[in-house]
Coordinates of C-alpha atoms in Angstrom, one line a residue:
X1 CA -28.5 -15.4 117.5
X2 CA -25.2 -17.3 117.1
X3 CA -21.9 -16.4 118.6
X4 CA -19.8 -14.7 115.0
X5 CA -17.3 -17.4 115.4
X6 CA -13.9 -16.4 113.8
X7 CA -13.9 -12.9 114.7
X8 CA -11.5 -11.7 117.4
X9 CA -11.7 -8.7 118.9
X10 CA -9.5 -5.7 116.9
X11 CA -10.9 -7.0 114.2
X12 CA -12.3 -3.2 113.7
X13 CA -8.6 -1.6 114.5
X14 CA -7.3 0.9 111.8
X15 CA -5.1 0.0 109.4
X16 CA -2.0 0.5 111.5
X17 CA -3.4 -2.2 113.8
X18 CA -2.0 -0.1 116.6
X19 CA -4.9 2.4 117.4
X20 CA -8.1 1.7 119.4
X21 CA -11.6 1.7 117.8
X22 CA -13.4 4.7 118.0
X23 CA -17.1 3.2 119.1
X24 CA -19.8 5.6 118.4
X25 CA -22.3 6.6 121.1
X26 CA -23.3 9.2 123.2
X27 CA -24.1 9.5 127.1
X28 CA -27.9 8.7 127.1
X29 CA -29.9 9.2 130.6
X30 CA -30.4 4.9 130.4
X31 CA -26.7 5.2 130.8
X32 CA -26.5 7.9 133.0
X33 CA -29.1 6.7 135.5
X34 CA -28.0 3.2 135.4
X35 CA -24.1 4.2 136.7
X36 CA -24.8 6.7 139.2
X37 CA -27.3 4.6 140.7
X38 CA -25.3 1.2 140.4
X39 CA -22.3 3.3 141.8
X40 CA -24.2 4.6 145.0
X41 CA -23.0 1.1 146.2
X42 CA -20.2 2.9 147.3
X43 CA -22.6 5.0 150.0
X44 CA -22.7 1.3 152.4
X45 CA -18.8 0.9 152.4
X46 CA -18.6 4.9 152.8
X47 CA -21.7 4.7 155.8
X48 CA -19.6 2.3 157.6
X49 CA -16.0 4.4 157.1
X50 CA -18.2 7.1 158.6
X51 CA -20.2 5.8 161.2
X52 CA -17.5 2.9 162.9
X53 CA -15.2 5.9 164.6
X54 CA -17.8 8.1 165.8
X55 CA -19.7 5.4 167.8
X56 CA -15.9 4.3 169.5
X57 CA -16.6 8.3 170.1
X58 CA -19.5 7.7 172.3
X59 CA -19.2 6.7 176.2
X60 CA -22.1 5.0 176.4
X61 CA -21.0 2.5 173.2
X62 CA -17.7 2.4 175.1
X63 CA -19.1 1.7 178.4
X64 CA -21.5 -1.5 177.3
X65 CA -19.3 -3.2 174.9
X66 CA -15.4 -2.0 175.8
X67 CA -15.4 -1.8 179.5
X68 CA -11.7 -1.3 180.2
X69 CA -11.4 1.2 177.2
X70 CA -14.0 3.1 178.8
X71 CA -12.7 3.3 182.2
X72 CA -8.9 4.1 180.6
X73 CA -10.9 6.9 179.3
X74 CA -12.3 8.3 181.9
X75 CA -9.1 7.7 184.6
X76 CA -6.0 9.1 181.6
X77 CA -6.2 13.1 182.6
X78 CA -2.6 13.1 180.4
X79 CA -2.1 15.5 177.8
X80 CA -0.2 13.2 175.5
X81 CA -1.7 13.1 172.2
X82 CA 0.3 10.2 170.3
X83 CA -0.8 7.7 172.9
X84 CA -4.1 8.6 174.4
X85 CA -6.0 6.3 171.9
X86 CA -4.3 2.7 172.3
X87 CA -6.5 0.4 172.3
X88 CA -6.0 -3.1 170.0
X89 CA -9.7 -3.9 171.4
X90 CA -11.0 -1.1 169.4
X91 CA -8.6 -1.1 166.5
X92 CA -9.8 -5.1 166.2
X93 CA -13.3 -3.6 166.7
X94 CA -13.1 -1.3 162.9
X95 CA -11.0 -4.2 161.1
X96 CA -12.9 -6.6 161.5
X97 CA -15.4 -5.3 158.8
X98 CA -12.4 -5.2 156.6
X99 CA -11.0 -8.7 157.0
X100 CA -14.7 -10.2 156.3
X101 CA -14.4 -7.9 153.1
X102 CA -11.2 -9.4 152.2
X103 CA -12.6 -13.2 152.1
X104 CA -16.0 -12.5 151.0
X105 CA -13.9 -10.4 147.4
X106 CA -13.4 -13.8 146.7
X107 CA -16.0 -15.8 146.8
X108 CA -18.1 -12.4 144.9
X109 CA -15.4 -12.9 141.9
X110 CA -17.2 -16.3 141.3
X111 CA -20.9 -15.0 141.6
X112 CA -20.0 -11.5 139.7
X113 CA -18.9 -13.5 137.0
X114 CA -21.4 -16.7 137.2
X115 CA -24.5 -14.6 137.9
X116 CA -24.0 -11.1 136.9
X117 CA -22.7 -7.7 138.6
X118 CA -26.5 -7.1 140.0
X119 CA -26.8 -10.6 141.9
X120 CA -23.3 -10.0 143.2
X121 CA -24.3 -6.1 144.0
X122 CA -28.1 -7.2 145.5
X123 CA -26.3 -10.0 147.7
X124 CA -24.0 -7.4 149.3
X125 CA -26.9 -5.0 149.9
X126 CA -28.8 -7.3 151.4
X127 CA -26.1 -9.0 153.5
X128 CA -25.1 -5.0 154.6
X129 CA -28.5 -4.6 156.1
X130 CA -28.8 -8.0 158.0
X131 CA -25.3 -6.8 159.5
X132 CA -26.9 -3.2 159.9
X133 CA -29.6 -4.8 162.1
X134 CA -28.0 -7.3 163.8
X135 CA -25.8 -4.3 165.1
X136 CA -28.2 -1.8 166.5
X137 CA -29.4 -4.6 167.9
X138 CA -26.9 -6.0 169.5
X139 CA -26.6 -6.8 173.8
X140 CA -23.1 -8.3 173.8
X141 CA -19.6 -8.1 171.9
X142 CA -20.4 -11.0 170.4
X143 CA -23.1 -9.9 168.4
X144 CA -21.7 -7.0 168.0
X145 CA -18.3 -8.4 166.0
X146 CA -20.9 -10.8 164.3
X147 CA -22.8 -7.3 162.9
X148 CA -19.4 -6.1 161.5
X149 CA -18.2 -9.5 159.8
X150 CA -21.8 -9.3 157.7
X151 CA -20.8 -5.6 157.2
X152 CA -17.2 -6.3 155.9
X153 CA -19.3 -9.4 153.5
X154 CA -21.5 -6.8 152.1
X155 CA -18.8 -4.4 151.4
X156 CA -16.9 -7.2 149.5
X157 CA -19.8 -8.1 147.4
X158 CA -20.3 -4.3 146.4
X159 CA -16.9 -3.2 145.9
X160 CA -15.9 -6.4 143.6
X161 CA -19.3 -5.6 141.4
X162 CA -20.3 -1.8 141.2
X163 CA -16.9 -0.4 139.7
X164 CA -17.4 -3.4 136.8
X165 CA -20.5 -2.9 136.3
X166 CA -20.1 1.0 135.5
X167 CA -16.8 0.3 133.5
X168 CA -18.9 -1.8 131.4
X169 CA -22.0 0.2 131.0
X170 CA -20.7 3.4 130.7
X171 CA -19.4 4.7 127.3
X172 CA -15.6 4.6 127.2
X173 CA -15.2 8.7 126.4
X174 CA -17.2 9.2 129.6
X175 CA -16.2 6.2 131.8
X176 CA -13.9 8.1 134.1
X177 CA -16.6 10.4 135.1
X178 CA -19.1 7.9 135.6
X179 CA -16.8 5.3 137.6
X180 CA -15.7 8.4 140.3
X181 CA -19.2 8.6 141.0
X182 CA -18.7 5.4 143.1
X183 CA -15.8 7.4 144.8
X184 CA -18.5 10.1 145.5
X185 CA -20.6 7.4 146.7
X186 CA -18.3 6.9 149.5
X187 CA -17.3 10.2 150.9
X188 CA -21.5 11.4 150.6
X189 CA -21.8 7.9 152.9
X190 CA -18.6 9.1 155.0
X191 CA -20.4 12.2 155.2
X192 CA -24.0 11.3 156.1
X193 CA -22.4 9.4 159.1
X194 CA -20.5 11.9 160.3
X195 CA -23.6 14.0 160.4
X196 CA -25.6 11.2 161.9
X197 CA -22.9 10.9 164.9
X198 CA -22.8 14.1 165.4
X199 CA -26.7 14.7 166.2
X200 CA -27.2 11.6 167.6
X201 CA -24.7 11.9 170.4
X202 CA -26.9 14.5 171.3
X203 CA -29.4 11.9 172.4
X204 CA -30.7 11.8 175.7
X205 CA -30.0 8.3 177.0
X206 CA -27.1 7.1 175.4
X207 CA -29.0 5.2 173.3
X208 CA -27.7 7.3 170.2
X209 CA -25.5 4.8 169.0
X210 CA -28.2 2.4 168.2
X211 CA -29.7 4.8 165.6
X212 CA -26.0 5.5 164.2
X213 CA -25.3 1.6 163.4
X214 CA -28.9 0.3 162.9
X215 CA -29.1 3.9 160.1
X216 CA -26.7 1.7 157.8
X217 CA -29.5 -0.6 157.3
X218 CA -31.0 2.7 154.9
X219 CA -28.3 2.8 152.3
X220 CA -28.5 -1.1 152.5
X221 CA -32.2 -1.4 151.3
X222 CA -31.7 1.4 149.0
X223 CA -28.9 -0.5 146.9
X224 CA -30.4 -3.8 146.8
X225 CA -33.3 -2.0 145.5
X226 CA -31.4 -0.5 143.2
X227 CA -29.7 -3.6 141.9
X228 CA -33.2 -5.2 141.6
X229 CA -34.5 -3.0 139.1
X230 CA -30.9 -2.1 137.5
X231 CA -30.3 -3.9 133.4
X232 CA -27.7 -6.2 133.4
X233 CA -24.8 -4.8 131.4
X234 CA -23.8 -6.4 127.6
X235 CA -21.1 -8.2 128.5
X236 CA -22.5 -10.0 131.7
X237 CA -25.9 -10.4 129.0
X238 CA -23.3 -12.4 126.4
X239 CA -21.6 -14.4 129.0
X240 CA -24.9 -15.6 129.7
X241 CA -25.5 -16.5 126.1
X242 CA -28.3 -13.3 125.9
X243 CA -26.7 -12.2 122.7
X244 CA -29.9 -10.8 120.8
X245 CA -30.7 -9.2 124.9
X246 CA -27.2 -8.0 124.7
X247 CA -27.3 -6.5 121.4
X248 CA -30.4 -4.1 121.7
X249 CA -29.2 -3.4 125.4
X250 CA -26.3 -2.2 123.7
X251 CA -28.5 0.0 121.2
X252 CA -30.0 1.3 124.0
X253 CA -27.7 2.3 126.5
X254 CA -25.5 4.0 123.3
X255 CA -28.3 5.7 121.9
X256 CA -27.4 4.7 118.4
X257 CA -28.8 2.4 115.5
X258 CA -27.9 -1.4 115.4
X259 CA -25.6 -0.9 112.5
X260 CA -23.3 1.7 114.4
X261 CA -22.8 -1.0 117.1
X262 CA -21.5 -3.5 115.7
X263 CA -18.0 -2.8 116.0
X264 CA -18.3 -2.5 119.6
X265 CA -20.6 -6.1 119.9
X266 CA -18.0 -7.9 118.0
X267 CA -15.5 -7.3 120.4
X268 CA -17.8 -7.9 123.5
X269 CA -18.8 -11.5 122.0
X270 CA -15.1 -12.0 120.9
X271 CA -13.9 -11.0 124.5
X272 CA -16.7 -13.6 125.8
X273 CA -15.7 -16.5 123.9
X274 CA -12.2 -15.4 124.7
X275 CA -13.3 -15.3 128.6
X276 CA -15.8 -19.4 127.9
X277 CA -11.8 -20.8 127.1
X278 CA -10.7 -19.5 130.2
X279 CA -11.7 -22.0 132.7
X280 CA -9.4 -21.4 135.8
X281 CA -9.6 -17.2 135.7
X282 CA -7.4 -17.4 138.7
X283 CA -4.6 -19.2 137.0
X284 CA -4.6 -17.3 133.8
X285 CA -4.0 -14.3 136.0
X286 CA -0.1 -15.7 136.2
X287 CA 0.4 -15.7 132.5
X288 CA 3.2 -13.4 131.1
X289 CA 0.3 -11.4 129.2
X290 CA -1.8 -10.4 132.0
X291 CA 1.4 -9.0 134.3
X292 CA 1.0 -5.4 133.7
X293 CA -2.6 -5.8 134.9
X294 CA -1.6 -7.9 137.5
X295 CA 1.0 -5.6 138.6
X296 CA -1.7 -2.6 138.9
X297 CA -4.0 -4.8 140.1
X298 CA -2.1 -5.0 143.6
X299 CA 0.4 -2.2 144.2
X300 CA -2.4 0.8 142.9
X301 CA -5.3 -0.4 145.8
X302 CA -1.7 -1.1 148.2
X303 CA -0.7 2.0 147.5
X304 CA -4.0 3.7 148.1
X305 CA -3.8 2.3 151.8
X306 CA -0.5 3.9 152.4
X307 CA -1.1 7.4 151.3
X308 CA -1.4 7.6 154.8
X309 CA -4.7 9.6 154.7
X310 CA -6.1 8.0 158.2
X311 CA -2.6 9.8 159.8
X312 CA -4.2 13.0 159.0
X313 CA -7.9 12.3 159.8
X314 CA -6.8 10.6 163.3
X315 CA -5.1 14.6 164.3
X316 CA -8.4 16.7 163.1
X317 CA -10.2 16.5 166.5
X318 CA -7.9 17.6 168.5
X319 CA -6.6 20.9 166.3
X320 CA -10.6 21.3 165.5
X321 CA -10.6 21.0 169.3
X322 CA -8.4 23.9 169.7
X323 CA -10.1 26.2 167.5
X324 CA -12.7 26.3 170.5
X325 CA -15.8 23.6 168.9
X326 CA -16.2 22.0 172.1
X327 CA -16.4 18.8 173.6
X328 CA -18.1 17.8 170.6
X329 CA -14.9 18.8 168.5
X330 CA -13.7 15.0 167.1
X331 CA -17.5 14.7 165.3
X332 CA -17.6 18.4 163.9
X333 CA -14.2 17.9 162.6
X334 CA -15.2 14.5 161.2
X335 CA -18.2 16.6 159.5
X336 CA -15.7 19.0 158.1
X337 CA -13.0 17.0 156.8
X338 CA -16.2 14.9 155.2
X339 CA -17.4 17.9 153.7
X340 CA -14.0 18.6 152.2
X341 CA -13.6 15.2 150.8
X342 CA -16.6 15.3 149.2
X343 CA -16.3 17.9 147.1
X344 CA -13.2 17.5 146.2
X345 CA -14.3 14.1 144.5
X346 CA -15.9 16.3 142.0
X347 CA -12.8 17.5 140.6
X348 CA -12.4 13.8 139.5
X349 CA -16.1 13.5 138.7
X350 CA -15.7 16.2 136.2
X351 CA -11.5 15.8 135.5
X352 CA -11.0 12.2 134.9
X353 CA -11.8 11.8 131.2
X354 CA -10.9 15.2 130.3
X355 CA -7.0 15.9 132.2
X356 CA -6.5 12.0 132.6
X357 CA -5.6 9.6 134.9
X358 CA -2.3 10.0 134.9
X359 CA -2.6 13.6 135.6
X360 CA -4.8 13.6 138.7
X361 CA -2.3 10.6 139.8
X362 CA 0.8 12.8 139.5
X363 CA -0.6 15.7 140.4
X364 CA -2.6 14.6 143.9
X365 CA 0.4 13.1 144.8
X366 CA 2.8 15.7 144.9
X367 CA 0.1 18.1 146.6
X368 CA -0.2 15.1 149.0
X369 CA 3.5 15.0 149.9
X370 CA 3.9 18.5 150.4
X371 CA 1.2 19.2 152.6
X372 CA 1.8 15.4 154.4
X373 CA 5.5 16.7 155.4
X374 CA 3.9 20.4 156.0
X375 CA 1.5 18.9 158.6
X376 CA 5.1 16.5 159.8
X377 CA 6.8 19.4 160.8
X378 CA 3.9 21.7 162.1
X379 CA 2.8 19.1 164.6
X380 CA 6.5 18.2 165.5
X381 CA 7.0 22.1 166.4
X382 CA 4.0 21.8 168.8
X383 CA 3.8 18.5 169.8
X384 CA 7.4 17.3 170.2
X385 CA 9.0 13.9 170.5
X386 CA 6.7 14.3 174.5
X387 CA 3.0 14.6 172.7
X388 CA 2.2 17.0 175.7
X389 CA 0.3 20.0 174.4
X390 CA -2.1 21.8 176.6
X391 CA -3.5 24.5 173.9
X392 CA -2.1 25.4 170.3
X393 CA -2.8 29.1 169.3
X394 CA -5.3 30.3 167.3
X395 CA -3.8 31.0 164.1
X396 CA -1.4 28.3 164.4
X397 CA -4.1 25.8 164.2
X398 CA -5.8 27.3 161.3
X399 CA -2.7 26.8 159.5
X400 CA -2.2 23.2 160.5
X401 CA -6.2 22.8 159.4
X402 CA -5.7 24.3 156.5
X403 CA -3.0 21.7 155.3
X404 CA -5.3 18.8 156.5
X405 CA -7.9 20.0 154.3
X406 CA -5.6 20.7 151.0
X407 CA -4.4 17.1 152.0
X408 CA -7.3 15.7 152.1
X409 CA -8.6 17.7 148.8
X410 CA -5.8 16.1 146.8
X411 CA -6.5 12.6 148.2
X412 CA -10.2 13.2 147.1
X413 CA -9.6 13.6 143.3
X414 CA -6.9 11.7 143.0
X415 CA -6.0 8.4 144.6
X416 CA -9.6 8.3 146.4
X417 CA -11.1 7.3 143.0
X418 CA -8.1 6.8 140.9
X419 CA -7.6 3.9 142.9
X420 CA -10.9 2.3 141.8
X421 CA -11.1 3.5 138.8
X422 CA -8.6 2.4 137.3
X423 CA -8.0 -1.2 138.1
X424 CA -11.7 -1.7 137.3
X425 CA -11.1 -0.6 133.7
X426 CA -7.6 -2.2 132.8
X427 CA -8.6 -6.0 132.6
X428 CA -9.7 -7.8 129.7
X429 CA -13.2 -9.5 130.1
X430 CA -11.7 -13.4 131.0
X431 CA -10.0 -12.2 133.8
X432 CA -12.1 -9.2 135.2
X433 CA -13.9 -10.8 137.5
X434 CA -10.9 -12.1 139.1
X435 CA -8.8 -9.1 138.7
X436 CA -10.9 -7.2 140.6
X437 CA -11.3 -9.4 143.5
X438 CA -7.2 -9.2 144.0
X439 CA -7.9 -5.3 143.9
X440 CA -10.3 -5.5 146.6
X441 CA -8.9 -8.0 148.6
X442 CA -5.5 -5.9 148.6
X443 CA -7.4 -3.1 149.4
X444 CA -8.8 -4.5 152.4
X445 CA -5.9 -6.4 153.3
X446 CA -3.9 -2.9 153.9
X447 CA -7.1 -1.3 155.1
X448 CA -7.1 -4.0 157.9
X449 CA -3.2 -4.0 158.7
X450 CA -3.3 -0.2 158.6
X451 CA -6.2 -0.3 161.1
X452 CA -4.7 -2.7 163.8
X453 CA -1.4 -0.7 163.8
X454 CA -1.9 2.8 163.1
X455 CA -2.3 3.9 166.9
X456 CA 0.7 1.8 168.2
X457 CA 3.0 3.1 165.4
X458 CA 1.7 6.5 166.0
X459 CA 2.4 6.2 169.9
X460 CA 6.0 4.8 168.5
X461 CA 6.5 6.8 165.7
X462 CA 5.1 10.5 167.0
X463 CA 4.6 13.3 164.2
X464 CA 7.1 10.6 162.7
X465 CA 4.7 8.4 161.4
X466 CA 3.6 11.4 158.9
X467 CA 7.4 11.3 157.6
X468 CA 6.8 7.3 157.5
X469 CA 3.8 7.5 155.0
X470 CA 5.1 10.3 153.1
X471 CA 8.2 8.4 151.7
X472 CA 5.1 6.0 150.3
X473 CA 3.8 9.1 148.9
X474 CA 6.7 9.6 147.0
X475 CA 7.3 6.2 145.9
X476 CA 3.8 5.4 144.5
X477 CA 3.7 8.8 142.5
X478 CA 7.6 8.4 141.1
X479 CA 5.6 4.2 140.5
X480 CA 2.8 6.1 138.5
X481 CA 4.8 8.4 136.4
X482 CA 7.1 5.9 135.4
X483 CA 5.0 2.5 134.9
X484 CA 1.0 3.5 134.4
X485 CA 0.1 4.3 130.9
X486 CA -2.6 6.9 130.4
X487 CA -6.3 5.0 130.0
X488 CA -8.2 8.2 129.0
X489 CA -10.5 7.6 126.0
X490 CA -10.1 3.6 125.6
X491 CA -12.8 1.0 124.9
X492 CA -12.7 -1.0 127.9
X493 CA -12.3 -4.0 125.3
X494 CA -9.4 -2.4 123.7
X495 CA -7.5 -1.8 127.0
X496 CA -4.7 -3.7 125.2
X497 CA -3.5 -1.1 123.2
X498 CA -2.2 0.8 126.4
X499 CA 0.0 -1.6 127.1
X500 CA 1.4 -2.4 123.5
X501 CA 2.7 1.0 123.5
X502 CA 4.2 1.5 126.7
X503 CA 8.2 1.0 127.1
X504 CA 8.2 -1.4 129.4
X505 CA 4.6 -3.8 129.4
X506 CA 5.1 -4.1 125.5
X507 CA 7.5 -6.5 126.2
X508 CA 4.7 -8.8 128.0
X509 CA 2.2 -8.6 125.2
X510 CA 1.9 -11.2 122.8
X511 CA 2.6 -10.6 119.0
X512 CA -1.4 -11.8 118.1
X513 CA -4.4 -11.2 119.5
X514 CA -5.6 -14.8 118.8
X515 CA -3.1 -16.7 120.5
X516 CA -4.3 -19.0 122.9
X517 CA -5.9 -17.9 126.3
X518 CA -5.2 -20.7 128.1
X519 CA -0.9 -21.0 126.9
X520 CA 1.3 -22.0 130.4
X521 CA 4.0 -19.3 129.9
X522 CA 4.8 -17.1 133.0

């Protein structure tokens, strides 16, 4: 079937040329199936968020690969909590995975957009479980730090590919819903490894560790399988020139006739011809049109990095500690505040398309800062400038737990999948691919600089490092009300709109839809 030349997308906009197209459709189980299981590429980034601290847990891990962490260990008797876990051997250890993530982002934008979301989705899988092996394998550091660089590729691949992929198959009134389940993804893998660690430390032998790394291998195979039997969506279909594929795909994953669809296929083959003039994506992602997206595009996955959430997870063993769990207290915690985290995502599972982005933003953040500066000012009372704290009392610790978990609660339904969400629904089809790569490289960039100097600023800083984050807290939320238009309800092809009608991008957006993609204005 031919491409409808002449036809631009909008060209099924009411008569005030201002409103979005209402697309029929419905949420069929095609649909439903295909995003939950295309966003369960969130459980190998999640497995690895999980599983990388409790193995630095282990002395036996410590004792083969960091010798002169382990010993440092074993000889510091001090009770000073701020700087009893110094170590840039370890912190270099967890970032690695995220720097690999960063490049690889990249190079997935090309094969996301050249090949499809699945080939960019099975790749990652399948480079994930090489990593997986090569790590419970592993005899030296070496191999070791060569197991996490194929980790941090195959998270790259899946976290560029999976939240485009459900923002395209999913039907816009239900896309929120479906894209958190990616977010879910990640705190049920964060919370399978933390159960994992937590029995097999138990492991005669010391060998436990093996099974902890080598288990990511699981989640691997699953997702590649996954993305081998997984439709492609309509959009990657027409950018492959499938348009008669693409239009029954369409049919099927909406549930409705071939007549009802074809507002909604107009503006995906208008958006593709669009997205064939754009040959340098990267470039295009400068223009004067494309700042508010670019704009999101970086500070919202920045932003996300400086909530300051690993500030709170780092103090959770020791006050779990307190509350009498044992030696075993820093992995039952983990279990705990994984628990928590997890079910608190389902507030945005179920909340997204029905309070609103904006919302869950706004609200999540203020619960954050609150209970950030809460936990500030409990730990300062007990800890002091010194760090020296030999027990905390019962009840005060429950309190202190208690705002942990609220904390972590608010993170969970609001910047946890906020953060992915929405970036993966606000660019237009020529630059998605792109876009999205700048989202996860950011995202990895401040994962991996928060990583390599969280523990010295936290020796520095003390209970000040909670204050330190929480003035980012502040900032992103007073960022969200005032500059992030509400996305609820819009075609992902129609994102435009938002941006038309917001007091300050409107004055980016061009006066016509159909002037030229590839214009040199900044």
């Amino acid at each position: 079937m031919a491409p409808l030349v002449g036809i631009k997308a909008g060209d099924f906009m009411g008569p005030s040329g201002g409103d979005h197209v209402e697309y029929p459709g419905k949420l069929t189980w095609s649909v439903l199936i295909s995003c939950v299981l295309g966003a369960m590429g969130g459980l190998i980034f999640g497995y690895d968020i999980g599983i990388s601290g409790g193995v630095t847990s282990m002395p036996t891990f410590l004792e083969k690969f960091f010798p002169s962490v382990y010993k440092k260990e074993e000889l510091d008797k001090s009770t000073n909590q701020y700087c009893k876990f110094d170590s840039q051997i370890l912190t270099l250890f967890t970032s690695s995975l995220y720097l690999a993530a960063l490049v690889s982002s990249l190079v997935a934008s090309y094969a996301t957009r050249r090949f499809g979301r699945r080939v960019s989705m099975l790749v990652g899988g399948l480079i994930f479980m090489a990593g997986a092996i090569l790590n419970a394998f592993a005899v030296n550091i070496l191999m070791l730090i060569f197991g996490r660089i194929l980790l941090g590729f195959g998270v790259g691949f899946a976290t560029q590919s999976v939240p485009i992929y459900v923002s395209e198959m999913a039907p816009y009134k239900h896309r929120g819903a479906l894209n958190n389940v990616f977010q879910l993804s990640i705190t049920i893998g964060i919370l399978v490894a933390n159960v994992v660690n937590y029995f097999t430390a138990k492991i005669e032998g010391g060998w436990g560790w093996r099974v902890s790394l080598g288990g990511a291998a699981i989640p691997a195979i699953f997702i590649s399988a996954v993305a081998w039997i997984l439709p492609n969506t309509p959009n990657s279909m027409i950018e492959k020139g499938e348009l008669q594929q693409a239009r029954e795909m369409l049919c099927r994953i909406r549930g409705v006739s071939d007549r009802e669809i074809e507002a909604e296929y107009i503006d995906l083959v208008a958006a593709s011809e669009a997205s064939r003039r754009v040959q340098h994506p990267w470039r295009n992602l400068r223009l004067r049109e494309y700042r508010p997206q670019l704009v999101m595009s970086i500070l919202i996955p920045a932003l996300q990095q400086l909530t300051g959430i690993n500030v709170v997870m780092f103090y959770a063993p020791v006050l779990f500690q307190s509350l009498g769990f044992g030696n075993n207290a820093s992995l039952f915690s983990a279990v705990i505040t994984g628990l928590v985290n997890m079910l608190a995502t389902f507030v945005a599972v179920f909340g997204t398309d029905k309070w609103g982005r904006r919302k869950l933003f706004i609200e999540g953040g203020i619960q954050m800062l609150i209970f950030q500066v809460a936990v500030a000012v409990l730990i300062a009372l007990k800890f002091g400038v010194s760090g020296n704290v030999t027990e905390l009392p019962e009840w005060y610790s429950i309190i202190v737990v208690m705002c942990i978990c609220i904390y972590v609660s608010a993170f969970a339904w609001s910047w946890g999948p906020l953060g992915w969400l929405v970036p993966s629904e606000i660019f237009p089809l020529e630059i998605r691919s792109a876009a999205q790569s700048i989202t996860v490289s950011v995202n990895m960039f401040f994962t991996f600089g928060v990583a390599e100097v969280f523990l010295s600023m936290l020796c520095g800083l003390k209970y000040g490092l909670f204050i330190f984050f929480s003035v980012f807290v502040a900032i992103m939320t007073v960022f969200i009300y005032v500059f992030l238009p509400e996305t609820k309800g819009i075609p992902i092809e129609e994102m435009r709109v938002v941006w038309k009608r917001h007091w300050y991008w409107k004055r980016f957006m061009p006066d016509h839809d159909d002037q030229q993609v590839n214009g040199n204005s900044v």
